[in-house]
PDB file of C-alpha atoms and ligand atoms in Angstrom:
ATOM      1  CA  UNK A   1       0.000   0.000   0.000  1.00  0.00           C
ATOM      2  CA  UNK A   2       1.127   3.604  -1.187  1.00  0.00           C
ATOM      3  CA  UNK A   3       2.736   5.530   1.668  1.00  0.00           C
ATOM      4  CA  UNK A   4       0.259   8.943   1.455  1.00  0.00           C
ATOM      5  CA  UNK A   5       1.653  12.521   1.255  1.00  0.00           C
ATOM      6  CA  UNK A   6       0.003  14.130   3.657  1.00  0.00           C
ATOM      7  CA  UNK A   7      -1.030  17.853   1.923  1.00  0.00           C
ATOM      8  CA  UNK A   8      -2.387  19.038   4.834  1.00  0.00           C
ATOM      9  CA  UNK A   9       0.265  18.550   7.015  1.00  0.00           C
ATOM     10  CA  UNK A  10       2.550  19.803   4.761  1.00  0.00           C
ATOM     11  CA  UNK A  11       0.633  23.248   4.258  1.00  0.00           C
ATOM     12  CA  UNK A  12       0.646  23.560   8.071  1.00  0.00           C
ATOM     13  CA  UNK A  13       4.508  23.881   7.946  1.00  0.00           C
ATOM     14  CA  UNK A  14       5.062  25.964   5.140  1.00  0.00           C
ATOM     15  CA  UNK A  15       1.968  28.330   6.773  1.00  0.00           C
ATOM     16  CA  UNK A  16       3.843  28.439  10.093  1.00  0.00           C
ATOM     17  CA  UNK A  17       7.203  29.262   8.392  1.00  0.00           C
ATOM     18  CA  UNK A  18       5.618  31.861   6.454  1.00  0.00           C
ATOM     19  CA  UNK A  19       3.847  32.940   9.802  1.00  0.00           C
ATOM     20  CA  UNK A  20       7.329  33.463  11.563  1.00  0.00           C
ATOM     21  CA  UNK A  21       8.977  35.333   9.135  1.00  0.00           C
ATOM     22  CA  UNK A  22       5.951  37.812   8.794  1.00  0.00           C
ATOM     23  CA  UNK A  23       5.924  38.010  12.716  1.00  0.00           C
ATOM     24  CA  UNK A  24       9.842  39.084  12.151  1.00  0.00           C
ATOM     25  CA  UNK A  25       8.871  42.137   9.642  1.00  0.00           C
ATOM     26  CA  UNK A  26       5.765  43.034  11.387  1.00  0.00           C
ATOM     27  CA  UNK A  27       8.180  43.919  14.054  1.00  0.00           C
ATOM     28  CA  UNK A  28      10.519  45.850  11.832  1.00  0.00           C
ATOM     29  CA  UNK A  29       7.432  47.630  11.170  1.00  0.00           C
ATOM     30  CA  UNK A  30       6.344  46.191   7.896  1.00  0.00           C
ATOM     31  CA  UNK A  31       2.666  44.983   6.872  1.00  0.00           C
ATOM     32  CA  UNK A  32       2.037  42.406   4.136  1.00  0.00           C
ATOM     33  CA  UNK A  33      -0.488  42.910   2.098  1.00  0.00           C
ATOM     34  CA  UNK A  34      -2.649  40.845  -0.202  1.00  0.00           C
ATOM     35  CA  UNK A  35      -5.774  42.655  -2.063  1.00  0.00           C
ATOM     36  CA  UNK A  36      -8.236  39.484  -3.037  1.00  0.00           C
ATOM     37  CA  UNK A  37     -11.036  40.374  -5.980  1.00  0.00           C
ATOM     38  CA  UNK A  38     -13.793  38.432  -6.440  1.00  0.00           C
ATOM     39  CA  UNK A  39     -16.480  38.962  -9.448  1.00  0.00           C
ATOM     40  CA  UNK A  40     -19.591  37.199  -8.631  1.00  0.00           C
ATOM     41  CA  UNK A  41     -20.972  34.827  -6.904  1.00  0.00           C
ATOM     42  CA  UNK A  42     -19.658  31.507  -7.776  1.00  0.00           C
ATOM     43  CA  UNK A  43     -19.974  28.782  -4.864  1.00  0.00           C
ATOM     44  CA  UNK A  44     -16.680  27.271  -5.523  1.00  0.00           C
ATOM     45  CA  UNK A  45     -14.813  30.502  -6.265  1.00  0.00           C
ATOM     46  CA  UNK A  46     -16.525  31.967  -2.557  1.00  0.00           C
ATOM     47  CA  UNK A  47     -15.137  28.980  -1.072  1.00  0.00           C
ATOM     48  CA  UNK A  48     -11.504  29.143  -2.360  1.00  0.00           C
ATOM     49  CA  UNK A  49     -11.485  33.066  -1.451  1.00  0.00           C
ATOM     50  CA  UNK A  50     -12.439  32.337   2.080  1.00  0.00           C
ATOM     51  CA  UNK A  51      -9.598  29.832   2.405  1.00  0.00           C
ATOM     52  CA  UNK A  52      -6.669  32.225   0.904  1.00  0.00           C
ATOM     53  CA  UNK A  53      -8.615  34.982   3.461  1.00  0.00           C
ATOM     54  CA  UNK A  54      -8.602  32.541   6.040  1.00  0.00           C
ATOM     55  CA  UNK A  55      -4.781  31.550   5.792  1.00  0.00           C
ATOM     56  CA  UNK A  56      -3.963  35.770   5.179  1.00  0.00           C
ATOM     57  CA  UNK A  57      -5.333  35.880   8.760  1.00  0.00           C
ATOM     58  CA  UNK A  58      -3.740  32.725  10.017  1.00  0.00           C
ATOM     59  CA  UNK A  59       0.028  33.916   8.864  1.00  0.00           C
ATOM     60  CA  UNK A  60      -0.424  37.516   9.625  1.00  0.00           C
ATOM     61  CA  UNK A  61      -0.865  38.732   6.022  1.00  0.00           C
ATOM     62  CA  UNK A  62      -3.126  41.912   6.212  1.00  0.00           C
ATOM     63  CA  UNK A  63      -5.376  41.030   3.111  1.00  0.00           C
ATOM     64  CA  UNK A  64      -7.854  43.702   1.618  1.00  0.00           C
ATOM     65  CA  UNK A  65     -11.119  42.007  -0.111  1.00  0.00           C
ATOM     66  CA  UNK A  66     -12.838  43.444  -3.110  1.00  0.00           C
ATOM     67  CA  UNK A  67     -16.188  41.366  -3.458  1.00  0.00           C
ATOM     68  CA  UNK A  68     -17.603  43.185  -6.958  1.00  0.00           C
ATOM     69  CA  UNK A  69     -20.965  42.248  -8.807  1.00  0.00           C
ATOM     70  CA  UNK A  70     -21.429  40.056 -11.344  1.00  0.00           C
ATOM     71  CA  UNK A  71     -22.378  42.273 -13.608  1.00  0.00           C
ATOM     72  CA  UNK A  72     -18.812  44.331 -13.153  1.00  0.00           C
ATOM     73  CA  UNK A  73     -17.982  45.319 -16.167  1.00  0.00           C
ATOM     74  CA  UNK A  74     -14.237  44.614 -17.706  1.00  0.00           C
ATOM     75  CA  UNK A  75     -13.490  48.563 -16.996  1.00  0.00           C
ATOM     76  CA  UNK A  76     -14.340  48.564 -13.664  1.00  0.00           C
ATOM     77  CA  UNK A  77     -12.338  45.760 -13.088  1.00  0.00           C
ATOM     78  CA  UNK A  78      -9.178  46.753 -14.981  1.00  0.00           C
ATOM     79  CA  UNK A  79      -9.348  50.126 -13.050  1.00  0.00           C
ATOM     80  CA  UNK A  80      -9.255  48.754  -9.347  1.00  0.00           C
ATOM     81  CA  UNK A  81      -6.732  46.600 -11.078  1.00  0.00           C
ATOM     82  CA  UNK A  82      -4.389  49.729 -12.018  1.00  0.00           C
ATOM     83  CA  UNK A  83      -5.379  51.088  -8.405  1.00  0.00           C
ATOM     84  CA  UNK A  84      -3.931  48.547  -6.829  1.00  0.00           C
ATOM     85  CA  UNK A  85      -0.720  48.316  -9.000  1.00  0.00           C
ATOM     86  CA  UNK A  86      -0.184  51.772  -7.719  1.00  0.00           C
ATOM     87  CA  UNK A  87      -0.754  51.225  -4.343  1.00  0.00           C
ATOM     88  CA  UNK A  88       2.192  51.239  -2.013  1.00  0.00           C
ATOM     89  CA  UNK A  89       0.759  49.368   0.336  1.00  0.00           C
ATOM     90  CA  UNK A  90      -0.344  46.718  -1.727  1.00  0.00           C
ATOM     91  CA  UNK A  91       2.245  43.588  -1.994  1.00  0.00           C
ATOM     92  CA  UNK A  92       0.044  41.068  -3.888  1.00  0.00           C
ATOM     93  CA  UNK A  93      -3.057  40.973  -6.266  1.00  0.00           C
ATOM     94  CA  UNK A  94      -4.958  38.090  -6.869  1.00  0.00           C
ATOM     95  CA  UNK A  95      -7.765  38.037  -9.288  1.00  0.00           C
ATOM     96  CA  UNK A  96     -10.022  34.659  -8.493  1.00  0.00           C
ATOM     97  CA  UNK A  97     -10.742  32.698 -12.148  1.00  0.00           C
ATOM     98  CA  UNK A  98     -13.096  32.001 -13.664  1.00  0.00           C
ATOM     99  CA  UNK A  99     -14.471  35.366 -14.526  1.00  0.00           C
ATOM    100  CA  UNK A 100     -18.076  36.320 -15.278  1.00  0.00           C
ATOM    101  CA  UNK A 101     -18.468  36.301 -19.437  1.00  0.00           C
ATOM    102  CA  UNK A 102     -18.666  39.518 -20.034  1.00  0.00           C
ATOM    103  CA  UNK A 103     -14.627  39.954 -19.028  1.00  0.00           C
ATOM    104  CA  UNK A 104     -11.702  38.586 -20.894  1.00  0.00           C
ATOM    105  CA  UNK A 105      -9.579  36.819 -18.479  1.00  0.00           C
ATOM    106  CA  UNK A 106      -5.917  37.681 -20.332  1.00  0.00           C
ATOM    107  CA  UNK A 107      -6.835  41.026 -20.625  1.00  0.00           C
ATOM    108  CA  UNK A 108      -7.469  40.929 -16.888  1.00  0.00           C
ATOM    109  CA  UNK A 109      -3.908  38.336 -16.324  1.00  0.00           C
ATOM    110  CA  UNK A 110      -1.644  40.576 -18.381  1.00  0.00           C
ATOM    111  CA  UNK A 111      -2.553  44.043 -16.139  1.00  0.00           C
ATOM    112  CA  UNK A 112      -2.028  42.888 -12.916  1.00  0.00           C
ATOM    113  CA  UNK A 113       1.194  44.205 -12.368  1.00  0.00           C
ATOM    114  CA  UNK A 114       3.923  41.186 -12.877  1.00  0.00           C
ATOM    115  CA  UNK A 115       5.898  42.858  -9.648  1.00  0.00           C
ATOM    116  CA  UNK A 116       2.398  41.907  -7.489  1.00  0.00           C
ATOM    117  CA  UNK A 117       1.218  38.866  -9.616  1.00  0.00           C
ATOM    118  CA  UNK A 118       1.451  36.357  -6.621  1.00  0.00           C
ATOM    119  CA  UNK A 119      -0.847  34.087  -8.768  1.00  0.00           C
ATOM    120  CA  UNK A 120       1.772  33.944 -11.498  1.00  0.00           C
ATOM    121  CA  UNK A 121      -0.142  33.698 -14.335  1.00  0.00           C
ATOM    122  CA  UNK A 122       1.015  37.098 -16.120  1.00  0.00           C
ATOM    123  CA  UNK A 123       3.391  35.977 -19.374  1.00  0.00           C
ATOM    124  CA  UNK A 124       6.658  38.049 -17.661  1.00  0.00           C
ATOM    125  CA  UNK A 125       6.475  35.034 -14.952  1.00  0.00           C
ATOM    126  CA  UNK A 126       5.496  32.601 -17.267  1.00  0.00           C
ATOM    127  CA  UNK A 127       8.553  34.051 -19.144  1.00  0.00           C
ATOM    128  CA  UNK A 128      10.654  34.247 -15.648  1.00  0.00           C
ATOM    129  CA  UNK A 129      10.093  30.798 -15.023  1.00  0.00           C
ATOM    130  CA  UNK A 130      10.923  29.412 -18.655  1.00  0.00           C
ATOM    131  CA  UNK A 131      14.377  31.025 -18.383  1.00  0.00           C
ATOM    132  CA  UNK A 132      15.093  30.319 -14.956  1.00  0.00           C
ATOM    133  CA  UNK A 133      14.815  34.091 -13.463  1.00  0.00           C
ATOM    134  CA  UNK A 134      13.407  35.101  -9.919  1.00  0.00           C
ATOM    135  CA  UNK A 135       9.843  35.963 -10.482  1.00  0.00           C
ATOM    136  CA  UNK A 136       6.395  34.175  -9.274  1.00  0.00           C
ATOM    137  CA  UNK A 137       5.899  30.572 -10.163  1.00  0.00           C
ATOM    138  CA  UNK A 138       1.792  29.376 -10.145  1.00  0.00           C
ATOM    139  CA  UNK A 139       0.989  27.958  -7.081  1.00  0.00           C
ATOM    140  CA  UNK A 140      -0.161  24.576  -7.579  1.00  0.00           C
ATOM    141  CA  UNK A 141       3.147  23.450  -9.764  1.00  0.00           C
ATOM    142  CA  UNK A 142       4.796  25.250  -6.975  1.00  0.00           C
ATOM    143  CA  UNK A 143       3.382  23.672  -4.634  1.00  0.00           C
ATOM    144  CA  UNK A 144       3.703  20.370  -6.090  1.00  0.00           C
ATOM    145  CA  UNK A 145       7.566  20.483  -5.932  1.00  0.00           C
ATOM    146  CA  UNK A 146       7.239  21.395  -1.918  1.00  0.00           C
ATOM    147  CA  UNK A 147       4.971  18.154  -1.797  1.00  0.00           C
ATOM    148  CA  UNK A 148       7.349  16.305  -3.308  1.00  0.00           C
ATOM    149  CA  UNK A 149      10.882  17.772  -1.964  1.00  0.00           C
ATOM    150  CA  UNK A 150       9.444  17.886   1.701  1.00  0.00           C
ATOM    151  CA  UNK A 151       8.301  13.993   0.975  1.00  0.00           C
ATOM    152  CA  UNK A 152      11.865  12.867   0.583  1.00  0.00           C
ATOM    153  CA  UNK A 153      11.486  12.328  -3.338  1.00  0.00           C
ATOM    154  CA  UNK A 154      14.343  12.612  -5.878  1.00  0.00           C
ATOM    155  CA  UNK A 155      13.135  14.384  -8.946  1.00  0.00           C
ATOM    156  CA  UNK A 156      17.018  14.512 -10.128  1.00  0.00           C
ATOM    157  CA  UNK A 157      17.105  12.165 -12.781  1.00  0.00           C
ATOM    158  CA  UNK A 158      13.638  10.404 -12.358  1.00  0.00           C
ATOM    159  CA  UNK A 159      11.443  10.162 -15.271  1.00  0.00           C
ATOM    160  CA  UNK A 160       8.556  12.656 -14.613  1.00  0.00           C
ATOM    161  CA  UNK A 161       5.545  12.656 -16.722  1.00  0.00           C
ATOM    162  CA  UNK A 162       2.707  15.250 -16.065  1.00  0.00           C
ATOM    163  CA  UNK A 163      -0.919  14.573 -17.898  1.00  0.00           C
ATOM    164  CA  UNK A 164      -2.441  17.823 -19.078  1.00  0.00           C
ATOM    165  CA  UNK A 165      -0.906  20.782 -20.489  1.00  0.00           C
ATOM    166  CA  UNK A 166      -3.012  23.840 -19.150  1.00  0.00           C
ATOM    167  CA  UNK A 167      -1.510  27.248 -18.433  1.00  0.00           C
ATOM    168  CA  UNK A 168      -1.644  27.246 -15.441  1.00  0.00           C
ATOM    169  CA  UNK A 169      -0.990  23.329 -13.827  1.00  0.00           C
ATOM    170  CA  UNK A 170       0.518  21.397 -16.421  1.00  0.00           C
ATOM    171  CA  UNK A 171       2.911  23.724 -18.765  1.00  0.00           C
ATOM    172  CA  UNK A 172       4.276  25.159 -15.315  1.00  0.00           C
ATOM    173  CA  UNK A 173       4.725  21.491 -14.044  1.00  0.00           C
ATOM    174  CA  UNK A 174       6.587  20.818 -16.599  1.00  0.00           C
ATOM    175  CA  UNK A 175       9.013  23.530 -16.681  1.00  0.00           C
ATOM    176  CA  UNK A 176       9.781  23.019 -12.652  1.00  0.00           C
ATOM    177  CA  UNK A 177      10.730  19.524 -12.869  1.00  0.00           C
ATOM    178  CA  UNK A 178      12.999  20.302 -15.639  1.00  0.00           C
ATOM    179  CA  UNK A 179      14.824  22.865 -13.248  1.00  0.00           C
ATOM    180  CA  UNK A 180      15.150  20.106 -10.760  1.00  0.00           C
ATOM    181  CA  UNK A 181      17.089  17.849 -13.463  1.00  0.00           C
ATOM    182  CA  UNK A 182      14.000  15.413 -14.281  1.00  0.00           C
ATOM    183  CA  UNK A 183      13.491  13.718 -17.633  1.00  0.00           C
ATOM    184  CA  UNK A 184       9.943  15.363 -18.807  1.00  0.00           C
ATOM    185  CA  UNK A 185       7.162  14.402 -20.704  1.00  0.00           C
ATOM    186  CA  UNK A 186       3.782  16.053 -20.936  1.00  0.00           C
ATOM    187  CA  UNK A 187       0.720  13.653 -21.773  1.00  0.00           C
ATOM    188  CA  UNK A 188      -2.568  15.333 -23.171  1.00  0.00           C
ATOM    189  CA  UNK A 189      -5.562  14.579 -24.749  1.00  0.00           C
ATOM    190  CA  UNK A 190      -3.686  13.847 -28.141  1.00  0.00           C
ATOM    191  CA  UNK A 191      -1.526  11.214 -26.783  1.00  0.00           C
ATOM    192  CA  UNK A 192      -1.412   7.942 -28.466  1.00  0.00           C
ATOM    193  CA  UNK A 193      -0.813   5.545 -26.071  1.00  0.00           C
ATOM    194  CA  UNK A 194      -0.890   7.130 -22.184  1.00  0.00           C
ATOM    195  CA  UNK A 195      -0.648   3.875 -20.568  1.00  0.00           C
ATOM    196  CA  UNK A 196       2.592   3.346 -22.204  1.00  0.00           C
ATOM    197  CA  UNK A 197       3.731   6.495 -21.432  1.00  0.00           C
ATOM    198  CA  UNK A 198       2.750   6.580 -17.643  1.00  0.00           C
ATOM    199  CA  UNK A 199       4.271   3.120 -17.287  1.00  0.00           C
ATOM    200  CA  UNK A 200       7.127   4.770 -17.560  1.00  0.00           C
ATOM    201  CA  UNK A 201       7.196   7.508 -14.927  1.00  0.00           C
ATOM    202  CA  UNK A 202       8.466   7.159 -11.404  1.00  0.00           C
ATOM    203  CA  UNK A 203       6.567  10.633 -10.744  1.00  0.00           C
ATOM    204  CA  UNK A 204       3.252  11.206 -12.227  1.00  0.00           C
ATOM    205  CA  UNK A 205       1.573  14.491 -11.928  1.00  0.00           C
ATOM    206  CA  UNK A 206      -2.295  13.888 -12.642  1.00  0.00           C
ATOM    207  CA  UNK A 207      -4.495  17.026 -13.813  1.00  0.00           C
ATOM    208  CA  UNK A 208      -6.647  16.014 -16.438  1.00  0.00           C
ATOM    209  CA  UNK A 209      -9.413  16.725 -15.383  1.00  0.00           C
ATOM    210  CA  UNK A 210     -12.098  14.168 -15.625  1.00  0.00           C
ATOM    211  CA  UNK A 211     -12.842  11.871 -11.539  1.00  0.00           C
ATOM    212  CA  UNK A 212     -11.163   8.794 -11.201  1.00  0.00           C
ATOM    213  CA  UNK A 213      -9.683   7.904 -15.003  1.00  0.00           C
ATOM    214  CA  UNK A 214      -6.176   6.883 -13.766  1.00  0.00           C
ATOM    215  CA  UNK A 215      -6.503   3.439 -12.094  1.00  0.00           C
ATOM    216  CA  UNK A 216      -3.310   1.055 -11.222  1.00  0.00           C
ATOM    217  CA  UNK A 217      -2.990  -0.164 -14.689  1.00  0.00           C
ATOM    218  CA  UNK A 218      -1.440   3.457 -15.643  1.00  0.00           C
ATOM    219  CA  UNK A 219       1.093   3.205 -12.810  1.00  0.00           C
ATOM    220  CA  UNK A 220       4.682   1.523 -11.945  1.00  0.00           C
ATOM    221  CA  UNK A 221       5.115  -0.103  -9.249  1.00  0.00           C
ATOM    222  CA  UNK A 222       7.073   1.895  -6.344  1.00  0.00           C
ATOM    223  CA  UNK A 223       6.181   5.310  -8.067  1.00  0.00           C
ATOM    224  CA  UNK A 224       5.018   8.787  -6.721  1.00  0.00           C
ATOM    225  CA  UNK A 225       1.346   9.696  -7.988  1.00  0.00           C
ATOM    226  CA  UNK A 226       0.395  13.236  -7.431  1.00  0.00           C
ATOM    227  CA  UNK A 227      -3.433  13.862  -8.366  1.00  0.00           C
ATOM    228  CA  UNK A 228      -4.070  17.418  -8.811  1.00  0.00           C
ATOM    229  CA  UNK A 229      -7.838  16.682  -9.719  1.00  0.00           C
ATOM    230  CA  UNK A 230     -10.587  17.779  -7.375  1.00  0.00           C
ATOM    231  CA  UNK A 231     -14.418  16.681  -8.336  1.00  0.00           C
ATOM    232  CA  UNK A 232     -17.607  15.975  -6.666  1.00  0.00           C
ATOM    233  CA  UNK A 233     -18.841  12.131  -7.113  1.00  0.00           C
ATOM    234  CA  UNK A 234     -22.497  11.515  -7.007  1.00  0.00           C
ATOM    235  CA  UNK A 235     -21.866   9.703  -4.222  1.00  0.00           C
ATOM    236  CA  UNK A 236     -22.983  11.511  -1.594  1.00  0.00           C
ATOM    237  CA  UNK A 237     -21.568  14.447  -2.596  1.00  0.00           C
ATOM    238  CA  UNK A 238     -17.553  13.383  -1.667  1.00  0.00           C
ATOM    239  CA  UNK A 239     -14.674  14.455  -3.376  1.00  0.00           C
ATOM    240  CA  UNK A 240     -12.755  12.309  -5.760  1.00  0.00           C
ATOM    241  CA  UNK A 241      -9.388  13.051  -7.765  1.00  0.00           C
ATOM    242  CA  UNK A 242      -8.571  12.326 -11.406  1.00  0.00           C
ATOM    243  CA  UNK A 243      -7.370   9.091 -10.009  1.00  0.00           C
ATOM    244  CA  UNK A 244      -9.341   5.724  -8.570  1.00  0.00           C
ATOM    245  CA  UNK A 245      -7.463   6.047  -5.440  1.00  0.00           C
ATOM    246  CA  UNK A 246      -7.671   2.308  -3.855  1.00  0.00           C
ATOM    247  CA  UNK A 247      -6.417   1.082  -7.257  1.00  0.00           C
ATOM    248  CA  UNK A 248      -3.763   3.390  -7.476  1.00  0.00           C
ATOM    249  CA  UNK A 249      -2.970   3.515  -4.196  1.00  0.00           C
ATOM    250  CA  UNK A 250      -2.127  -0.677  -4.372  1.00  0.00           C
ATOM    251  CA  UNK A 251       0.714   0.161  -6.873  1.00  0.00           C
ATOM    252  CA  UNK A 252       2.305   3.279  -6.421  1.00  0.00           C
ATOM    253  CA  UNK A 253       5.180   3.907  -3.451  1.00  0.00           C
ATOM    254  CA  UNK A 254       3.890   7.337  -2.934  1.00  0.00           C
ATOM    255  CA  UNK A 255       0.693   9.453  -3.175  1.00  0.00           C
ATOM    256  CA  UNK A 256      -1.502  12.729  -2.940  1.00  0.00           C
ATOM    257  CA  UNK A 257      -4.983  11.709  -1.510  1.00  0.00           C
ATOM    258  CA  UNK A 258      -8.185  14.433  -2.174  1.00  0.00           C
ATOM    259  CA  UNK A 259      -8.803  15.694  -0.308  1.00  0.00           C
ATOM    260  CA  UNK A 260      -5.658  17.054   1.330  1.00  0.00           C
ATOM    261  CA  UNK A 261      -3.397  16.528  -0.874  1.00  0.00           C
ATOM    262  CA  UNK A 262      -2.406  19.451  -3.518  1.00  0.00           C
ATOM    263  CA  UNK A 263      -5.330  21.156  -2.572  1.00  0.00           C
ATOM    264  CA  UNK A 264      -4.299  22.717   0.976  1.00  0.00           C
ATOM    265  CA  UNK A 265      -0.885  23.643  -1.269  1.00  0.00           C
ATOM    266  CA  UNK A 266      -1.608  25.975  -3.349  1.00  0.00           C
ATOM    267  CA  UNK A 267      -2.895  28.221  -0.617  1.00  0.00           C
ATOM    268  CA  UNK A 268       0.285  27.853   1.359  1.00  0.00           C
ATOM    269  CA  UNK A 269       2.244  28.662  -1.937  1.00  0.00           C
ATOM    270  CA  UNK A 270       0.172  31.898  -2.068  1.00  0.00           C
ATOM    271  CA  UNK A 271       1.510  32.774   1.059  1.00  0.00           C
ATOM    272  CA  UNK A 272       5.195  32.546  -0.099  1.00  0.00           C
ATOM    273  CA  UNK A 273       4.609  34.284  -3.259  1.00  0.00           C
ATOM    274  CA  UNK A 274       2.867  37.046  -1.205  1.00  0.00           C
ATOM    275  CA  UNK A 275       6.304  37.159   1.275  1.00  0.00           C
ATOM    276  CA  UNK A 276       8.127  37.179  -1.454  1.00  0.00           C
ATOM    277  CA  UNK A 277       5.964  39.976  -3.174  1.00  0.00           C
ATOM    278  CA  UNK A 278       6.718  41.708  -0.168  1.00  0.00           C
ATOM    279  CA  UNK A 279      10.569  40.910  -0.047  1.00  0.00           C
ATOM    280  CA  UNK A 280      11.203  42.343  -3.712  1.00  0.00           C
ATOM    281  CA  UNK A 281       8.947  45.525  -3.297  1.00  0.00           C
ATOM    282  CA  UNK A 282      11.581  46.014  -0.081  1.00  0.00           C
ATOM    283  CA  UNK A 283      14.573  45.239  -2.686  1.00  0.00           C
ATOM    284  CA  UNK A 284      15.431  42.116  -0.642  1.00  0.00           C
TER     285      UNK A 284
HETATM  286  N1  LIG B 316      -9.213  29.522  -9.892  1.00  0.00           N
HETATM  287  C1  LIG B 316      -8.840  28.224  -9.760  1.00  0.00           C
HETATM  288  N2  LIG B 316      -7.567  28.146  -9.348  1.00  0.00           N
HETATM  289  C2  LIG B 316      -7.107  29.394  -9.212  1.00  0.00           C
HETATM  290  C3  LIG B 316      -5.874  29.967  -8.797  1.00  0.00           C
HETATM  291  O1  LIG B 316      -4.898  29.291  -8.482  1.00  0.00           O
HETATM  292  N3  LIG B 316      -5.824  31.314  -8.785  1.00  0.00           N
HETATM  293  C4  LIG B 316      -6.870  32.086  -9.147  1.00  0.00           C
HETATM  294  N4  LIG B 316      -6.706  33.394  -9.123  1.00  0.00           N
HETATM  295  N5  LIG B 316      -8.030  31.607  -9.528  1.00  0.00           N
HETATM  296  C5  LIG B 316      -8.145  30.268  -9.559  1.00  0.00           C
END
């Protein structure tokens, strides 16, 4: 039986380091700041906001929360957008997706400022991150690598594959394990054969999309199975993850349940990106 990776857990340490360090400026004098927008009224979306809100409070993190209409329109967003930018007191921005129609999303990515784009999903940290600069890396990728590093895996030479290719999961995925030294390949909807190619893998990265479609056939045995999926099964209403957990779980040497697995992650990694925010607007 899979030894689990305990998300949770993990988050809880990387909260309370972020929590100490904050405690250290707040007593230089320093605030952190996060400004949160939400557009709408999307159950999900409400959800996720209260949990970034909730771990702002937890670590110390002053966060300001813009709760707009649905029927904002893409001016009045873009203009508390350029407020904010200016704002001195303002370390992060974080614009919840998805967006109400009526907005374009990359207009709304690529004017967030890419000095406060905690979320990064603006192309200068896309670019950063390609290249190898400082800049802010997307926070479930990022958080994926803390998972795994903090878990005692080698990604240094392992054969990594990661199934999907979205902006802001799998492309980033991707481009992280290849600064750690692992040999990557990406897996998508076009791929011939995946079960050959997931055979392969002694870390797979799951974010496909669709509950439970990776079952123990797709896996080696002894490898690490990260499942970035999160879905709600008829079954009385529990969460599932891209992967048929018992079945994969029998197989692999190492894996992400759901919940509390990436999930609790990519908060945590908000945190740090909002520190950070915070560190380079200081020139540190
Ligand atoms: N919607 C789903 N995931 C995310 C995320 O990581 N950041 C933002 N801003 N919106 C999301």
């Amino acid at each position: 039986m899979a030894e689990i990776i305990d998300g949770k857990k993990i988050s809880q340490d990387i909260k309370d380091e972020v929590k100490e360090q904050v405690a250290k400026l707040n007593e230089e004098g320093v605030t952190v700041t996060l400004a949160v927008i939400l557009v709408g009224k999307d159950p999900a979306s409400s959800v996720y906001v209260n949990n970034k809100k909730k771990a702002c409070e937890y670590t110390g993190i002053r966060s300001l929360s813009y709760e707009l209409p649905e029927d904002t329109t893409e001016e009045e967003l873009l203009s508390l957008i350029d407020q904010l930018n200016q704002a001195e007191n303002v370390d992060g921005i974080l614009v919840q997706l998805p967006l109400p129609k009526q907005i374009d999303e990359d207009r709304v990515i690529h004017r967030i400022s890419p000095d406060k784009d905690v979320d990064g999903f603006h192309p200068e940290s896309v670019g950063r991150l390609s290249i190898g600069e400082r800049g802010f890396v997307s926070c479930t990728p990022a958080g994926i690598i803390e998972l795994l590093k903090r878990s005692n895996v080698v990604i240094d030479g392992s054969e990594c594959v990661v199934i999907g290719r979205s902006n802001i999961v799998g492309k980033p995925m991707a481009i992280l394990l290849i600064r750690e030294n692992g040999t990557v390949t990406v897996c998508h909807s076009h791929t011939k054969d995946l079960k050959e190619v997931t055979r392969r893998a002694d870390i797979l990265v799951v974010a496909i999309g669709k509950p439970k479609m990776i079952d123990g056939s797709y896996i080696k045995e002894g490898a690490t199975v990260i499942d970035v999926g999160i879905h709600r099964t008829g079954e009385g209403n529990k969460l599932c993850g891209d992967c048929d957990y018992d079945s994969v779980a029998a197989v692999a040497g190492k894996i992400t349940p759901v919940p509390g697995g990436v999930g609790p992650m990519t908060i945590a990694m908000l945190m740090v990106n909002t520190l950070e925010a915070s560190r380079m607007h200081r020139g540190k």
